[in-house]
GROMACS .gro file of C-alpha atoms in nm:
model
  222
    1MET     CA    1  -0.034   0.006  -0.018
    2LEU     CA    2   0.125   0.360  -0.115
    3CYS     CA    3   0.055   0.666   0.071
    4GLN     CA    4   0.134   0.959  -0.096
    5ILE     CA    5   0.109   1.289   0.165
    6VAL     CA    6   0.062   1.595  -0.072
    7LEU     CA    7   0.273   1.914  -0.011
    8PHE     CA    8   0.173   2.257  -0.152
    9ASP     CA    9   0.262   2.611  -0.079
   10GLY     CA   10   0.173   2.710   0.278
   11PHE     CA   11   0.096   2.382   0.398
   12ASP     CA   12   0.060   2.327   0.759
   13PRO     CA   13   0.366   2.121   0.905
   14LEU     CA   14   0.191   1.918   1.171
   15ASP     CA   15  -0.091   1.831   0.910
   16VAL     CA   16   0.212   1.649   0.743
   17ILE     CA   17   0.463   1.568   1.020
   18ALA     CA   18   0.210   1.391   1.225
   19PRO     CA   19   0.038   1.128   0.999
   20TYR     CA   20   0.361   1.081   0.834
   21GLU     CA   21   0.513   0.969   1.160
   22VAL     CA   22   0.217   0.730   1.238
   23LEU     CA   23   0.204   0.578   0.916
   24PHE     CA   24   0.592   0.529   0.865
   25ALA     CA   25   0.593   0.392   1.216
   26GLY     CA   26   0.293   0.132   1.062
   27SER     CA   27   0.511   0.063   0.778
   28MET     CA   28   0.787  -0.070   1.040
   29ALA     CA   29   0.536  -0.255   1.233
   30ALA     CA   30   0.414  -0.437   0.915
   31PRO     CA   31   0.730  -0.455   0.700
   32GLY     CA   32   0.648  -0.436   0.301
   33ALA     CA   33   0.250  -0.381   0.365
   34LEU     CA   34   0.289   0.002   0.374
   35SER     CA   35   0.496   0.286   0.241
   36VAL     CA   36   0.498   0.663   0.275
   37GLU     CA   37   0.636   0.954   0.051
   38LEU     CA   38   0.584   1.299   0.011
   39VAL     CA   39   0.466   1.460  -0.316
   40SER     CA   40   0.364   1.764  -0.472
   41ALA     CA   41   0.174   1.802  -0.788
   42GLU     CA   42   0.475   1.964  -0.956
   43GLY     CA   43   0.657   1.668  -0.906
   44PRO     CA   44   1.029   1.669  -0.684
   45ARG     CA   45   1.053   2.012  -0.538
   46GLU     CA   46   1.154   2.199  -0.228
   47VAL     CA   47   0.786   2.311  -0.071
   48PRO     CA   48   0.777   2.612   0.172
   49SER     CA   49   0.524   2.578   0.476
   50GLY     CA   50   0.318   2.873   0.592
   51SER     CA   51   0.439   3.130   0.853
   52GLY     CA   52   0.805   3.066   0.713
   53LEU     CA   53   0.810   2.761   0.984
   54LEU     CA   54   1.001   2.524   0.763
   55THR     CA   55   1.065   2.364   0.425
   56LEU     CA   56   0.996   1.977   0.347
   57ARG     CA   57   1.140   1.816  -0.009
   58ALA     CA   58   0.838   1.648  -0.213
   59THR     CA   59   1.033   1.352  -0.334
   60ALA     CA   60   0.802   1.283  -0.654
   61ARG     CA   61   0.511   1.385  -0.806
   62LEU     CA   62   0.147   1.295  -0.703
   63ASP     CA   63   0.038   0.997  -0.900
   64PRO     CA   64  -0.336   0.878  -0.845
   65GLN     CA   65  -0.263   0.550  -1.021
   66ARG     CA   66   0.009   0.463  -0.816
   67ALA     CA   67  -0.120   0.581  -0.468
   68ASP     CA   68  -0.338   0.359  -0.262
   69LEU     CA   69  -0.362   0.622  -0.017
   70VAL     CA   70  -0.388   1.047  -0.104
   71LEU     CA   71  -0.346   1.274   0.222
   72VAL     CA   72  -0.411   1.606   0.172
   73PRO     CA   73  -0.335   1.851   0.447
   74GLY     CA   74  -0.468   2.208   0.541
   75ALA     CA   75  -0.254   2.554   0.534
   76VAL     CA   76  -0.119   2.794   0.786
   77GLY     CA   77  -0.041   3.139   0.695
   78PRO     CA   78   0.121   3.371   0.583
   79LEU     CA   79   0.339   3.235   0.323
   80GLY     CA   80   0.630   3.534   0.329
   81ASP     CA   81   0.890   3.588   0.584
   82PRO     CA   82   0.766   3.614   0.903
   83ASP     CA   83   1.038   3.898   0.997
   84ASP     CA   84   0.961   4.085   0.706
   85PRO     CA   85   0.596   4.213   0.707
   86ASP     CA   86   0.637   4.393   0.358
   87ALA     CA   87   0.755   4.047   0.179
   88PRO     CA   88   0.561   3.871  -0.083
   89GLY     CA   89   0.308   3.647   0.066
   90SER     CA   90   0.283   3.821   0.387
   91GLU     CA   91  -0.065   3.901   0.331
   92ASP     CA   92  -0.189   3.563   0.275
   93THR     CA   93  -0.456   3.395   0.466
   94ILE     CA   94  -0.537   3.066   0.534
   95PRO     CA   95  -0.831   3.081   0.309
   96ALA     CA   96  -0.623   3.236   0.061
   97LEU     CA   97  -0.314   2.967   0.088
   98LEU     CA   98  -0.573   2.704   0.036
   99ALA     CA   99  -0.739   2.879  -0.265
  100ARG     CA  100  -0.406   2.903  -0.427
  101SER     CA  101  -0.364   2.532  -0.422
  102ILE     CA  102  -0.686   2.501  -0.646
  103THR     CA  103  -0.532   2.707  -0.899
  104THR     CA  104  -0.247   2.423  -0.944
  105GLY     CA  105  -0.249   2.112  -1.122
  106LEU     CA  106  -0.370   1.963  -0.764
  107PRO     CA  107  -0.740   1.940  -0.808
  108ALA     CA  108  -0.730   1.714  -1.121
  109LEU     CA  109  -0.498   1.477  -0.973
  110LEU     CA  110  -0.730   1.480  -0.633
  111LYS     CA  111  -1.014   1.402  -0.884
  112GLU     CA  112  -0.822   1.128  -1.029
  113ALA     CA  113  -0.766   0.979  -0.697
  114LEU     CA  114  -1.112   1.019  -0.578
  115ASP     CA  115  -1.258   0.851  -0.911
  116ARG     CA  116  -1.006   0.549  -0.895
  117PRO     CA  117  -1.161   0.257  -0.762
  118ASP     CA  118  -1.043   0.105  -0.393
  119SER     CA  119  -0.776   0.443  -0.347
  120ILE     CA  120  -0.869   0.626  -0.025
  121VAL     CA  121  -0.820   1.020  -0.021
  122ALA     CA  122  -0.744   1.141   0.328
  123THR     CA  123  -0.767   1.465   0.502
  124VAL     CA  124  -0.669   1.682   0.794
  125CYS     CA  125  -0.772   2.011   0.852
  126GLY     CA  126  -0.823   2.246   0.592
  127GLY     CA  127  -0.715   1.974   0.358
  128SER     CA  128  -1.069   1.874   0.348
  129MET     CA  129  -1.145   2.264   0.235
  130VAL     CA  130  -0.921   2.188  -0.061
  131LEU     CA  131  -1.120   1.930  -0.198
  132ALA     CA  132  -1.433   2.160  -0.115
  133MET     CA  133  -1.302   2.454  -0.293
  134ALA     CA  134  -1.252   2.225  -0.593
  135GLY     CA  135  -1.594   2.122  -0.614
  136LEU     CA  136  -1.504   1.764  -0.563
  137ILE     CA  137  -1.688   1.629  -0.231
  138GLU     CA  138  -2.030   1.802  -0.245
  139GLY     CA  139  -2.260   1.614  -0.077
  140ARG     CA  140  -2.007   1.379   0.082
  141HIS     CA  141  -1.962   1.377   0.493
  142ALA     CA  142  -1.647   1.528   0.609
  143THR     CA  143  -1.484   1.777   0.872
  144THR     CA  144  -1.211   2.028   0.939
  145ASN     CA  145  -1.081   2.225   1.189
  146HIS     CA  146  -1.395   2.373   1.416
  147LEU     CA  147  -1.332   2.719   1.273
  148GLY     CA  148  -1.416   2.615   0.902
  149LEU     CA  149  -1.711   2.382   0.960
  150ASP     CA  150  -1.945   2.647   0.861
  151LEU     CA  151  -1.755   2.717   0.544
  152LEU     CA  152  -1.725   2.385   0.476
  153ASP     CA  153  -2.092   2.327   0.497
  154ALA     CA  154  -2.130   2.633   0.251
  155THR     CA  155  -1.974   2.432   0.000
  156GLY     CA  156  -2.238   2.175  -0.006
  157VAL     CA  157  -2.035   1.958   0.184
  158VAL     CA  158  -2.223   1.773   0.493
  159ALA     CA  159  -2.008   1.906   0.783
  160ILE     CA  160  -1.963   1.678   1.087
  161ASP     CA  161  -1.817   1.801   1.385
  162ALA     CA  162  -1.656   1.525   1.473
  163ARG     CA  163  -1.241   1.456   1.527
  164VAL     CA  164  -1.252   1.165   1.239
  165VAL     CA  165  -1.515   1.123   0.995
  166ASP     CA  166  -1.523   0.824   0.779
  167ASP     CA  167  -1.722   0.848   0.479
  168GLY     CA  168  -1.592   0.552   0.280
  169ASP     CA  169  -1.310   0.644   0.032
  170LEU     CA  170  -1.292   0.958   0.180
  171VAL     CA  171  -1.177   0.986   0.548
  172SER     CA  172  -1.122   1.334   0.680
  173GLY     CA  173  -0.962   1.450   1.043
  174ALA     CA  174  -1.045   1.777   1.223
  175GLY     CA  175  -0.776   2.033   1.370
  176VAL     CA  176  -0.414   1.977   1.321
  177THR     CA  177  -0.339   1.727   1.592
  178SER     CA  178  -0.644   1.506   1.464
  179GLY     CA  179  -0.355   1.387   1.220
  180LEU     CA  180  -0.233   1.165   1.478
  181ASP     CA  181  -0.561   1.017   1.529
  182LEU     CA  182  -0.643   1.008   1.155
  183GLY     CA  183  -0.302   0.830   1.091
  184LEU     CA  184  -0.393   0.549   1.376
  185TYR     CA  185  -0.771   0.513   1.243
  186LEU     CA  186  -0.594   0.454   0.894
  187LEU     CA  187  -0.394   0.197   1.016
  188GLU     CA  188  -0.650   0.022   1.226
  189ARG     CA  189  -0.868   0.020   0.926
  190GLU     CA  190  -0.628  -0.090   0.662
  191LEU     CA  191  -0.376  -0.296   0.814
  192GLY     CA  192  -0.544  -0.398   1.118
  193PRO     CA  193  -0.605  -0.310   1.530
  194ARG     CA  194  -0.256  -0.499   1.616
  195ILE     CA  195  -0.043  -0.273   1.396
  196ALA     CA  196  -0.263   0.043   1.502
  197HIS     CA  197  -0.215  -0.037   1.857
  198ALA     CA  198   0.166  -0.113   1.853
  199VAL     CA  199   0.212   0.229   1.693
  200GLU     CA  200  -0.033   0.388   1.950
  201GLN     CA  201   0.179   0.239   2.241
  202LEU     CA  202   0.483   0.354   2.069
  203PHE     CA  203   0.401   0.723   2.049
  204ALA     CA  204   0.195   0.724   2.373
  205HIS     CA  205  -0.081   0.837   2.227
  206GLU     CA  206  -0.453   0.705   2.291
  207ARG     CA  207  -0.665   0.812   1.973
  208ARG     CA  208  -0.942   1.057   2.107
  209GLY     CA  209  -1.327   1.041   2.027
  210THR     CA  210  -1.562   0.807   1.820
  211VAL     CA  211  -1.493   0.791   1.450
  212TRP     CA  212  -1.830   0.934   1.268
  213ARG     CA  213  -1.978   0.693   1.002
  214ALA     CA  214  -2.320   0.721   0.849
  215VAL     CA  215  -2.433   0.408   1.006
  216GLY     CA  216  -2.672   0.264   1.269
  217PRO     CA  217  -2.987   0.468   1.400
  218VAL     CA  218  -3.014   0.847   1.385
  219PRO     CA  219  -3.002   0.983   1.727
  220ALA     CA  220  -3.286   1.181   1.892
  221ALA     CA  221  -3.262   1.545   1.965
  222PHE     CA  222  -3.151   1.562   2.341
   0.00000   0.00000   0.00000
């Protein structure tokens, strides 16, 4: 199973690093069952995160025909030099950075991933907004950072206030630290609970919250 984690200009580092470490640990716990790589829509390049925090290297191009799991992070702004308020990109807000990502070749590649049978697209935080702003998940169940739930709902997505939402081939996580929980859930779902439990113990992090799925009776109002 190949997981490609997408980098774009202004990405939120924790949205990437948290699930990367969890999934990479899963690959060590289940040798040969999983591999993880950082990619971009443009191919190998240095990709700056938001707020000038750090730059990560994409080692390959996002390839929806090769990847079994594509994970999309959110953004953090601004993109410019934090020590120079007049530098280009200093005015970029998180919505602006997310909107910029859909002017690239990323939406077409993500659509290809969503259309491919048996592949999974996962998101952390504002990553679901990238898909929503590109018009790729209208009518689907998803979550995002609690500050963006109303905006997600306004795009036609059924916004769910949960830490992780499983909508079949679309699995989304809420705020940035939910990337840990999302990664562990994906390990449990795809590789089994013993692998997920081993990684949970390694990181001394117990998954939080109930994973929301559209199954079972609809709860009555409290």
